[in-house]
XYZ file of C-alpha atoms in Angstrom:
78
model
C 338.369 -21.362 -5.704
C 340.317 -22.908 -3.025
C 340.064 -20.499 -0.085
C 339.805 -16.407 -0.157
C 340.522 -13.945 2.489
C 340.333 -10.015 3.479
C 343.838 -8.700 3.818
C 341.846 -6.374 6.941
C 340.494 -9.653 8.200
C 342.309 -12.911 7.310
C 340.468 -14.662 9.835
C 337.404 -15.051 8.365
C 337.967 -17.287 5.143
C 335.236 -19.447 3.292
C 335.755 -22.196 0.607
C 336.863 -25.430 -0.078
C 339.398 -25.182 2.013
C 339.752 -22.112 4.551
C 343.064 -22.988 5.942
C 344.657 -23.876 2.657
C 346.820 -20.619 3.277
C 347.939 -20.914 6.766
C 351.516 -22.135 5.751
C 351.976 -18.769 4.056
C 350.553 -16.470 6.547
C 352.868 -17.062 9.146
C 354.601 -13.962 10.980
C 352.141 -11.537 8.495
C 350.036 -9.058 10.313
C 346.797 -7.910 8.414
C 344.051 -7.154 10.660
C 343.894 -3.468 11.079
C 343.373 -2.099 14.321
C 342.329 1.542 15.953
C 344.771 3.313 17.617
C 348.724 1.944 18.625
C 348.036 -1.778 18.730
C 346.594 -2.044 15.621
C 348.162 -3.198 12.171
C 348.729 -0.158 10.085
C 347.446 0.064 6.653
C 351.257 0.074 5.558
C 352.059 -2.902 7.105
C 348.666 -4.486 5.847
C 350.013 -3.899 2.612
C 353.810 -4.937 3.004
C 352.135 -8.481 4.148
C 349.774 -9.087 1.335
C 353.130 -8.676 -0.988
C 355.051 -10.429 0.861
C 352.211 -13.538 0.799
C 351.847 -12.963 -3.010
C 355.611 -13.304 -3.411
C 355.755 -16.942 -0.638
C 352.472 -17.901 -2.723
C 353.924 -17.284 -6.211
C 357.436 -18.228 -5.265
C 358.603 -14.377 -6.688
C 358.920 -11.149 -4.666
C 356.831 -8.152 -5.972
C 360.224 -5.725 -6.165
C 360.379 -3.033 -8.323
C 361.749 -5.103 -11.725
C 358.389 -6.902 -11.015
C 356.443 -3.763 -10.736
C 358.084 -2.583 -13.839
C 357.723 -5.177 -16.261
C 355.731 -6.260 -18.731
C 352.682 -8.847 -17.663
C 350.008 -10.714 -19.052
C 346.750 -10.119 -17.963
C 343.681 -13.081 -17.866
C 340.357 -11.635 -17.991
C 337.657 -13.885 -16.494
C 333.868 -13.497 -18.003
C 331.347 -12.605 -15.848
C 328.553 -15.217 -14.226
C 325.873 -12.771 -15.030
């Protein structure tokens, strides 16, 4: 794993590389706040689909959200 980040939080990555996603993040607000200043939980969500979509280089529209995928299941460590 490269990097990994809290949609709530996206300050506080770990990994190999913490800032491998800073090209993508630009002009998304994540980090939910209390009361008017904060990001709301909409918006939160709006910019982790948008950053899927600049990531993956395809917009999560509805034909994405209605067609057919294929899923990858990883094993567990345990």
């Amino acid at each position: 794993m490269i990097t990994s980040l809290t949609v709530t939080y996206p300050a506080l990555r770990d990994r190999a590389d913490p800032h491998a996603l800073d090209p993508y993040l630009e002009g998304l607000r994540f980090e939910l706040g209390s009361g008017r200043e904060g990001t709301s939980i909409e918006e939160s969500i709006s910019s982790a689909l948008t950053l899927i979509g600049r990531i993956t280089g395809r917009e999560i529209d509805r034909e994405w959200l209605d067609g057919t995928h294929t899923l990858y299941v990883m094993p567990s460590r345990d």
